Coordinates of C-alpha atoms in Angstrom, one line a residue:
X172 CA -64.3 -6.9 -17.9
X173 CA -62.5 -4.0 -19.4
X174 CA -58.8 -3.5 -20.5
X175 CA -56.7 -0.5 -20.1
X176 CA -53.1 0.5 -20.8
X177 CA -50.7 0.7 -18.0
X178 CA -47.0 1.6 -18.2
X179 CA -44.5 -0.4 -16.1
X180 CA -40.8 0.2 -15.4
X181 CA -38.9 -2.9 -16.4
X182 CA -36.2 -2.1 -13.8
X183 CA -38.2 -1.5 -10.6
X184 CA -41.8 -2.4 -11.6
X185 CA -43.1 1.2 -11.0
X186 CA -46.7 1.6 -12.4
X187 CA -47.9 4.7 -14.2
X188 CA -51.1 5.5 -16.1
X189 CA -49.1 7.4 -18.8
X190 CA -45.6 7.1 -20.4
X191 CA -42.7 9.0 -18.8
X192 CA -39.2 9.3 -20.0
X193 CA -37.7 8.9 -16.5
X194 CA -39.1 6.5 -14.0
X195 CA -39.9 8.3 -10.7
X196 CA -39.3 5.0 -8.8
X197 CA -35.7 4.2 -9.8
X198 CA -34.6 7.3 -11.8
X199 CA -33.8 5.2 -14.9
X200 CA -34.5 6.6 -18.4
X201 CA -36.5 4.9 -21.2
X202 CA -37.5 1.9 -19.1
X203 CA -41.3 2.4 -19.2
X204 CA -43.2 -0.1 -21.3
X205 CA -46.9 -0.4 -22.1
X206 CA -49.0 -3.3 -21.2
X207 CA -52.7 -4.1 -21.5
X208 CA -54.3 -5.2 -18.1
X209 CA -57.8 -6.3 -17.3
X210 CA -60.0 -4.2 -14.9
X211 CA -62.5 -6.1 -12.8
X212 CA -65.4 -4.7 -10.9
X213 CA -64.1 -5.8 -7.5
X214 CA -61.0 -7.4 -6.1
X215 CA -60.7 -11.0 -5.2
X216 CA -61.5 -12.1 -1.7
X217 CA -57.9 -12.7 -0.6
X218 CA -57.6 -16.1 -2.2
X219 CA -54.0 -17.5 -2.1
X220 CA -52.8 -14.9 0.4
X221 CA -50.8 -15.8 3.4
X222 CA -53.1 -16.2 6.4
X223 CA -53.2 -13.2 8.7
X224 CA -50.8 -13.0 11.7
X225 CA -50.5 -11.0 14.8
X226 CA -47.6 -8.8 16.0
X227 CA -45.1 -10.6 18.2
X228 CA -42.4 -9.0 20.4
X229 CA -39.0 -9.4 19.0
X230 CA -37.7 -10.9 22.4
X231 CA -40.4 -13.6 22.3
X232 CA -39.5 -14.9 18.8
X233 CA -37.8 -18.3 19.1
X234 CA -35.1 -18.9 16.6
X235 CA -34.3 -22.4 15.5
X236 CA -32.0 -23.8 12.9
X237 CA -33.5 -23.7 9.3
X238 CA -34.6 -27.0 7.9
X239 CA -32.4 -27.6 4.8
X240 CA -32.7 -30.0 1.9
X241 CA -29.2 -31.2 1.1
X242 CA -28.5 -31.3 -2.7
X243 CA -26.3 -34.0 -4.2
X244 CA -23.9 -31.4 -5.5
X245 CA -21.5 -30.2 -2.8
X246 CA -20.6 -27.1 -4.8
X247 CA -24.3 -26.1 -5.0
X248 CA -24.8 -26.7 -1.2
X249 CA -21.8 -24.5 -0.5
X250 CA -23.3 -21.6 -2.6
X251 CA -26.7 -22.0 -1.1
X252 CA -25.2 -21.9 2.4
X253 CA -25.7 -25.6 3.3
X254 CA -28.7 -26.6 1.2
X255 CA -32.2 -25.5 0.2
X256 CA -34.2 -24.0 3.0
X257 CA -37.7 -25.2 3.4
X258 CA -40.2 -22.7 2.0
X259 CA -37.5 -20.7 0.2
X260 CA -37.8 -19.3 -3.3
X261 CA -34.5 -19.5 -5.3
X262 CA -33.8 -17.9 -8.7
X263 CA -31.0 -19.2 -11.0
X264 CA -30.1 -17.0 -13.9
X265 CA -27.6 -17.4 -16.7
X266 CA -27.1 -17.1 -20.5
X267 CA -28.9 -19.5 -22.8
X268 CA -27.1 -22.8 -23.1
X269 CA -24.8 -22.2 -20.2
X270 CA -26.1 -25.3 -18.3
X271 CA -28.8 -24.1 -15.9
X272 CA -31.3 -26.9 -16.8
X273 CA -28.5 -29.5 -16.8
X274 CA -27.3 -28.5 -13.3
X275 CA -30.8 -28.8 -11.9
X276 CA -31.8 -32.0 -13.8
X277 CA -28.7 -33.9 -12.7
X278 CA -29.2 -32.8 -9.1
X279 CA -32.8 -33.8 -8.9
X280 CA -32.3 -37.1 -10.7
X281 CA -29.8 -38.0 -7.9
X282 CA -32.4 -37.4 -5.1
X283 CA -34.2 -40.7 -4.5
X284 CA -36.1 -40.0 -1.3
X285 CA -38.2 -37.0 -2.2
X286 CA -41.0 -36.4 -4.7
X287 CA -40.0 -33.7 -7.2
X288 CA -42.0 -31.8 -9.8
X289 CA -40.1 -30.3 -12.7
X290 CA -42.2 -27.8 -14.7
X291 CA -40.8 -27.0 -18.1
X292 CA -42.2 -24.3 -20.3
X293 CA -39.4 -24.4 -22.9
X294 CA -38.7 -28.1 -23.5
X295 CA -40.9 -31.1 -24.2
X296 CA -41.0 -34.2 -22.0
X297 CA -39.2 -36.1 -24.7
X298 CA -36.3 -33.6 -24.8
X299 CA -35.9 -33.8 -21.0
X300 CA -36.0 -37.6 -21.2
X301 CA -33.2 -37.6 -23.8
X302 CA -31.1 -35.2 -21.6
X303 CA -31.7 -37.5 -18.6
X304 CA -30.5 -40.5 -20.6
X305 CA -27.4 -38.6 -21.6
X306 CA -26.7 -37.8 -17.9
X307 CA -27.1 -41.5 -17.2
X308 CA -29.6 -41.1 -14.4
X309 CA -33.2 -42.1 -13.9
X310 CA -35.4 -41.4 -10.9
X311 CA -38.8 -42.8 -10.1
X312 CA -39.7 -39.8 -7.9
X313 CA -39.2 -37.1 -10.5
X314 CA -42.3 -35.9 -12.4
X315 CA -42.1 -33.9 -15.6
X316 CA -44.8 -31.4 -16.4
X317 CA -44.8 -29.3 -19.7
X318 CA -47.1 -26.5 -18.8
X319 CA -47.0 -22.7 -19.1
X320 CA -50.4 -21.8 -17.4
X321 CA -50.0 -20.9 -13.8
X322 CA -53.5 -22.4 -13.0
X323 CA -52.5 -25.7 -14.6
X324 CA -49.3 -25.8 -12.6
X325 CA -51.1 -25.4 -9.3
X326 CA -53.7 -28.0 -10.3
X327 CA -50.9 -30.6 -10.7
X328 CA -49.2 -29.4 -7.5
X329 CA -52.4 -30.3 -5.6
X330 CA -52.5 -33.7 -7.3
X331 CA -48.8 -34.7 -6.9
X332 CA -48.0 -32.8 -3.6
X333 CA -44.2 -32.5 -4.4
X334 CA -41.5 -31.9 -1.9
X335 CA -39.5 -29.8 -4.3
X336 CA -40.8 -27.7 -7.2
X337 CA -38.7 -26.4 -10.2
X338 CA -40.1 -24.0 -12.8
X339 CA -38.0 -23.6 -16.0
X340 CA -38.4 -20.8 -16.8
X341 CA -40.4 -18.1 -14.9
X342 CA -40.5 -16.0 -18.1
X343 CA -42.6 -18.7 -19.9
X344 CA -45.3 -18.9 -17.1
X345 CA -48.4 -16.9 -17.5
X346 CA -51.6 -16.4 -15.6
X347 CA -55.0 -16.1 -17.3
X348 CA -56.0 -13.3 -14.8
X349 CA -53.6 -11.0 -16.5
X350 CA -54.1 -10.0 -20.1
X351 CA -50.5 -9.6 -21.3
X352 CA -48.0 -11.8 -23.0
X353 CA -45.8 -14.3 -21.1
X354 CA -42.5 -12.7 -20.0
X355 CA -44.0 -9.3 -19.6
X356 CA -43.4 -7.3 -16.4
X357 CA -46.8 -7.9 -14.9
X358 CA -46.8 -11.6 -15.8
X359 CA -43.4 -12.3 -14.3
X360 CA -44.1 -10.3 -11.2
X361 CA -47.5 -11.9 -10.5
X362 CA -46.5 -15.4 -11.3
X363 CA -43.4 -15.1 -9.0
X364 CA -45.5 -13.7 -6.2
X365 CA -48.0 -16.6 -6.5
X366 CA -45.2 -19.1 -6.3
X367 CA -43.7 -17.3 -3.4
X368 CA -47.0 -17.5 -1.5
X369 CA -47.2 -21.3 -2.3
X370 CA -43.6 -21.8 -1.0
X371 CA -44.2 -19.9 2.3
X372 CA -47.6 -21.5 3.0
X373 CA -46.6 -25.1 2.1
X374 CA -42.9 -25.1 3.2
X375 CA -41.9 -26.6 -0.1
X376 CA -38.7 -25.1 -1.6
X377 CA -39.2 -23.7 -5.1
X378 CA -36.5 -23.1 -7.7
X379 CA -37.1 -20.7 -10.6
X380 CA -34.9 -20.6 -13.7
X381 CA -34.6 -17.1 -15.2
X382 CA -33.3 -15.6 -18.4
X383 CA -30.8 -12.8 -18.5
X384 CA -30.7 -9.8 -20.8
X385 CA -27.8 -8.5 -22.9
X386 CA -26.4 -6.5 -20.0
X387 CA -26.1 -9.8 -18.0
X388 CA -28.7 -9.1 -15.4
X389 CA -31.9 -11.1 -14.8
X390 CA -34.5 -10.4 -17.4
X391 CA -37.8 -9.0 -16.4
X392 CA -38.6 -6.5 -13.6
X393 CA -36.0 -5.8 -10.9
X394 CA -38.8 -6.6 -8.4
X395 CA -38.3 -10.3 -9.3
X396 CA -35.0 -10.3 -7.5
X397 CA -36.5 -8.6 -4.5
X398 CA -39.3 -11.2 -4.3
X399 CA -37.1 -14.3 -4.1
X400 CA -34.9 -15.3 -1.2
X401 CA -31.8 -16.4 -3.1
X402 CA -30.4 -15.3 -6.5
X403 CA -27.8 -17.5 -8.1
X404 CA -25.9 -16.5 -11.2
X405 CA -24.5 -19.2 -13.5
X406 CA -21.6 -17.8 -15.4
X407 CA -19.0 -18.9 -17.9
X408 CA -18.0 -18.7 -21.6
X409 CA -19.6 -21.4 -23.7
X410 CA -16.3 -21.7 -25.7
X411 CA -14.6 -22.9 -22.5
X412 CA -15.6 -25.8 -20.2
X413 CA -15.6 -24.0 -16.8
X414 CA -18.7 -22.6 -15.2
X415 CA -19.0 -20.5 -12.0
X416 CA -22.0 -20.5 -9.8
X417 CA -22.2 -17.5 -7.4
X418 CA -24.8 -16.1 -5.0
X419 CA -25.8 -12.6 -5.8
X420 CA -28.3 -12.5 -3.0
X421 CA -28.8 -15.0 -0.2
X422 CA -31.1 -14.5 2.8
X423 CA -30.0 -17.8 4.4
X424 CA -26.2 -17.7 3.9
X425 CA -23.2 -15.8 2.6
X426 CA -22.8 -14.3 -0.9
X427 CA -19.1 -14.9 -0.8
X428 CA -19.1 -18.5 -1.8
X429 CA -18.8 -19.8 -5.3
X430 CA -19.1 -23.2 -7.0
X431 CA -16.9 -24.3 -9.9
X432 CA -18.0 -26.8 -12.5
X433 CA -16.6 -28.3 -15.6
X434 CA -18.8 -29.1 -18.6
X435 CA -18.1 -32.6 -19.8
X436 CA -19.9 -35.1 -22.1
X437 CA -22.1 -36.5 -19.3
X438 CA -23.1 -33.1 -17.8
X439 CA -21.5 -30.9 -15.2
X440 CA -18.6 -32.2 -13.0
X441 CA -17.6 -30.5 -9.8
X442 CA -14.1 -29.0 -9.7
X443 CA -12.6 -29.8 -6.3
X444 CA -9.2 -28.1 -6.9
X445 CA -9.6 -25.3 -9.5
X446 CA -5.9 -24.2 -9.2
X447 CA -4.5 -27.4 -10.8
X448 CA -6.9 -27.2 -13.7
X449 CA -6.3 -23.5 -14.5
X450 CA -2.5 -23.9 -14.7
X451 CA -0.8 -25.1 -17.9
X452 CA 0.2 -28.7 -18.0
X453 CA 3.4 -27.9 -19.9
X454 CA 4.9 -25.6 -17.2
X455 CA 8.1 -27.7 -17.4
X456 CA 9.0 -25.4 -20.4
X457 CA 10.2 -21.9 -19.5
X458 CA 8.3 -19.4 -21.6
X459 CA 8.4 -15.6 -21.3
X460 CA 5.2 -13.6 -20.7
X461 CA 3.6 -16.1 -18.2
X462 CA 3.1 -15.3 -14.6
X463 CA 1.0 -17.1 -11.9
X464 CA -1.3 -14.9 -9.8
X465 CA -3.2 -15.9 -6.7
X466 CA -6.8 -14.6 -6.8
X467 CA -9.8 -14.9 -4.7
X468 CA -13.3 -15.8 -5.8
X469 CA -15.6 -15.3 -2.8
X470 CA -13.6 -16.9 0.0
X471 CA -11.8 -19.4 -2.2
X472 CA -8.3 -18.8 -3.2
X473 CA -6.9 -20.3 -6.4
X474 CA -4.1 -19.8 -8.9
X475 CA -4.6 -18.5 -12.4
X476 CA -2.2 -18.2 -15.3
X477 CA -1.7 -14.7 -16.7
X478 CA -0.3 -14.6 -20.2
X479 CA 1.1 -11.4 -21.8
X480 CA 2.5 -10.6 -25.2
X481 CA 4.4 -7.4 -25.9
X482 CA 5.6 -6.7 -29.4
X483 CA 6.3 -3.7 -31.7
X484 CA 3.2 -2.0 -33.2
X485 CA 2.8 -3.5 -36.6
X486 CA 0.4 -0.9 -37.9
X487 CA 1.7 2.3 -36.3
X488 CA -1.1 2.6 -33.7
X489 CA -0.4 0.3 -30.7
X490 CA -3.1 -2.2 -29.8
X491 CA -4.4 -3.1 -26.3
X492 CA -6.3 -6.4 -26.3
X493 CA -7.5 -8.0 -23.1
X494 CA -9.4 -11.3 -22.4
X495 CA -10.7 -12.0 -18.8
X496 CA -9.3 -8.8 -17.3
X497 CA -10.4 -5.2 -17.1
X498 CA -8.9 -3.3 -20.0
X499 CA -9.0 0.1 -18.2
X500 CA -7.0 -1.4 -15.4
X501 CA -4.5 -2.8 -17.8
X502 CA -4.1 0.7 -19.3
X503 CA -3.5 2.1 -15.8
X504 CA -0.9 -0.5 -15.0
X505 CA 0.9 0.2 -18.4
X506 CA 0.9 3.9 -17.5
X507 CA 2.4 3.1 -14.1
X508 CA 5.2 1.1 -15.8
X509 CA 5.8 3.9 -18.2
X510 CA 6.0 6.7 -15.7
X511 CA 7.4 5.0 -12.5
X512 CA 9.6 2.2 -13.9
X513 CA 10.6 3.9 -17.2
X514 CA 9.3 1.1 -19.4
X515 CA 8.8 2.3 -23.0
X516 CA 5.5 0.6 -23.9
X517 CA 3.7 3.6 -25.6
X518 CA 4.6 2.3 -29.1
X519 CA 4.2 -1.4 -28.5
X520 CA 1.2 -3.8 -28.8
X521 CA 0.2 -5.4 -25.5
X522 CA -2.1 -8.5 -25.4
X523 CA -3.2 -9.9 -22.1
X524 CA -5.1 -13.2 -21.5
X525 CA -6.3 -15.0 -18.3
X526 CA -6.0 -18.7 -19.2
X527 CA -9.1 -21.0 -18.8
X528 CA -11.7 -18.4 -19.9
X529 CA -12.1 -16.9 -16.4
X530 CA -13.0 -13.2 -15.9
X531 CA -11.0 -11.9 -12.9
X532 CA -11.7 -8.6 -11.1
X533 CA -9.5 -9.1 -8.1
X534 CA -7.0 -6.2 -7.8
X535 CA -4.5 -8.6 -6.2
X536 CA -3.8 -9.9 -9.8
X537 CA -2.1 -6.6 -10.6
X538 CA 1.4 -7.8 -9.6
X539 CA 1.1 -10.9 -11.8
X540 CA 0.0 -8.8 -14.8
X541 CA 2.9 -6.4 -14.3
X542 CA 5.3 -9.4 -14.0
X543 CA 3.9 -11.0 -17.2
X544 CA 4.2 -7.8 -19.2
X545 CA 7.7 -7.2 -17.9
X546 CA 8.7 -10.8 -18.8
X547 CA 7.3 -10.6 -22.3
X548 CA 8.9 -7.1 -22.9
X549 CA 12.4 -8.4 -22.0
X550 CA 11.6 -11.9 -23.5
X551 CA 12.9 -13.5 -20.3
X552 CA 11.0 -16.2 -18.5
X553 CA 10.1 -15.7 -14.9
X554 CA 11.5 -18.1 -12.3
X555 CA 9.7 -21.5 -12.2
X556 CA 7.2 -22.1 -9.3
X557 CA 6.9 -18.4 -8.5
X558 CA 3.5 -16.8 -7.7
X559 CA 2.4 -13.2 -7.3
X560 CA -0.3 -11.4 -5.2
X561 CA -0.6 -7.7 -4.7
X562 CA -2.3 -4.5 -5.9
X563 CA -0.4 -1.8 -7.7
X564 CA -1.2 1.8 -7.0
X565 CA -0.7 4.9 -9.3
X566 CA 2.5 5.9 -7.6
X567 CA 4.0 2.4 -8.3
X568 CA 3.6 1.2 -4.7
X569 CA 2.5 -2.4 -4.1
X570 CA -0.6 -2.2 -1.9
X571 CA -1.8 -4.8 0.6
X572 CA -4.7 -7.1 -0.2
X573 CA -7.2 -9.2 1.8
X574 CA -6.8 -12.8 2.9
X575 CA -3.1 -12.9 2.2
X576 CA -2.5 -15.8 4.5
X577 CA -5.0 -17.9 2.6
X578 CA -3.4 -17.0 -0.7
X579 CA 0.1 -18.0 0.5
X580 CA -1.2 -21.3 1.8
X581 CA -2.8 -22.1 -1.6
X582 CA 0.4 -21.4 -3.4
X583 CA 2.4 -23.6 -0.9
X584 CA -0.2 -26.4 -1.2
X585 CA 0.4 -26.6 -5.0
X586 CA 4.2 -26.8 -4.6
X587 CA 5.3 -23.2 -5.4
X588 CA 8.5 -22.3 -3.6
X589 CA 8.3 -18.5 -3.8
X590 CA 5.6 -15.9 -3.7
X591 CA 5.9 -12.1 -4.0
X592 CA 3.5 -10.1 -1.8
X593 CA 3.1 -6.5 -0.6
X594 CA 5.4 -5.3 2.2
X595 CA 3.8 -5.7 5.6
X596 CA 0.8 -7.7 4.3
X597 CA 1.6 -10.6 6.7
X598 CA 2.5 -8.5 9.7
X599 CA 1.6 -10.4 12.9
X600 CA 0.9 -13.6 11.1
X601 CA 3.1 -16.7 11.5
X602 CA 5.1 -17.4 8.3
X603 CA 4.4 -20.5 6.2
X604 CA 7.5 -22.7 6.4
X605 CA 6.7 -24.4 3.1
X606 CA 7.2 -21.4 0.9
X607 CA 9.6 -18.4 0.7
X608 CA 7.8 -15.1 1.0
X609 CA 9.4 -12.0 -0.7
X610 CA 7.9 -8.7 0.3
X611 CA 8.1 -5.8 -2.2
X612 CA 7.0 -2.2 -1.7
X613 CA 7.3 -0.8 -5.2
X614 CA 7.2 -2.3 -8.7
X615 CA 10.9 -1.3 -9.2
X616 CA 11.8 -3.6 -6.3
X617 CA 10.0 -6.5 -8.1
X618 CA 12.1 -5.9 -11.2
X619 CA 15.3 -5.9 -9.2
X620 CA 14.4 -9.1 -7.4
X621 CA 13.4 -11.0 -10.6
X622 CA 15.9 -9.8 -13.2
X623 CA 19.0 -8.8 -11.2
X624 CA 18.9 -12.2 -9.3
X625 CA 18.3 -14.4 -12.3
X626 CA 20.9 -16.9 -13.2

């Protein structure tokens, strides 16, 4: 057996015998990394491959409903599209310490009727037992295996014959057939491909836990995300207690659903109504610089609190500080206020924060941001129980946004009596009798409605 150097692209998995500055496969620069691989005289005789099949006419294929394994967490089932599909390969990625292992462990410990194998390459069996005790759950059908060798994992799979397999994490698993370190491009690709073959042949759903890199994407080759059936991203700021679970890719369901969790002492708790938790509890006090925006995450509408602070520049150069919102979009909105509404904000500090640690990219939050900045600049509180939803364009117009009927219904459900929306956004839709809808076409109209009509 000989070894040779092969260069792999860590983005797309392209293989080359020599180093190149630009990958011919994906066009990315400086992504080729060197790995030592073994060269054998002849290839294996197809061991572990899916058995051969014959072509079938598309019209002759019978489509039935997928067999799904319901998970104890309703939020996880929603994101998966109704549960784990038999024979599927699911990848869950997220930052270290965000709660990936906790989410999986507290789910599988609540499943009493199925045999589950949890393979851990990062934690010992004692550490997992301590975590299970902290979660307050014990299951007789959950088996823990601390192993990083792929061959050892398959040996135990044959002995136990699990009905659900979890590998935490795929970057720690390595095959002895490949002479490279665990976590390398070739190891991650081949180990994931072997687990995919096992899932498809046995019909056992497999869940992989993956690390992410500093850019926030799944670590390892991009081909890993192409191999798996579902990619879930577990997001959140560890300084805050809220976590978002979203589907980046899902072959068996929608990628528009999200699950919301709250990190508590005994693990992760599902958040049934995120709007009530993301709004301040002391809203009885009227404070300037606070506006309530209605945003969408996937197909779920909820209300968030936008906080703005506008003050004179203390050091000569005005500052622009943003948390949870796109800073470039804030600069654009401030330029619109300066040019179209004659606000003098060029020499003032502007600080913006989305309460609760959320990161919001929905353009419908523009109207709430503008209202909060305007309120802080005048030091006048906005009317109580008033919400905002609308996108602001460069000419100062308030543009229509999607799912407005759902946004209005969410605001009405939480007891808000007024919502400002773009003009014509509810055309042809029956008005909601529980809330007063005010349509505005330009940001100047919003100012007149709020400040000229205040008591």
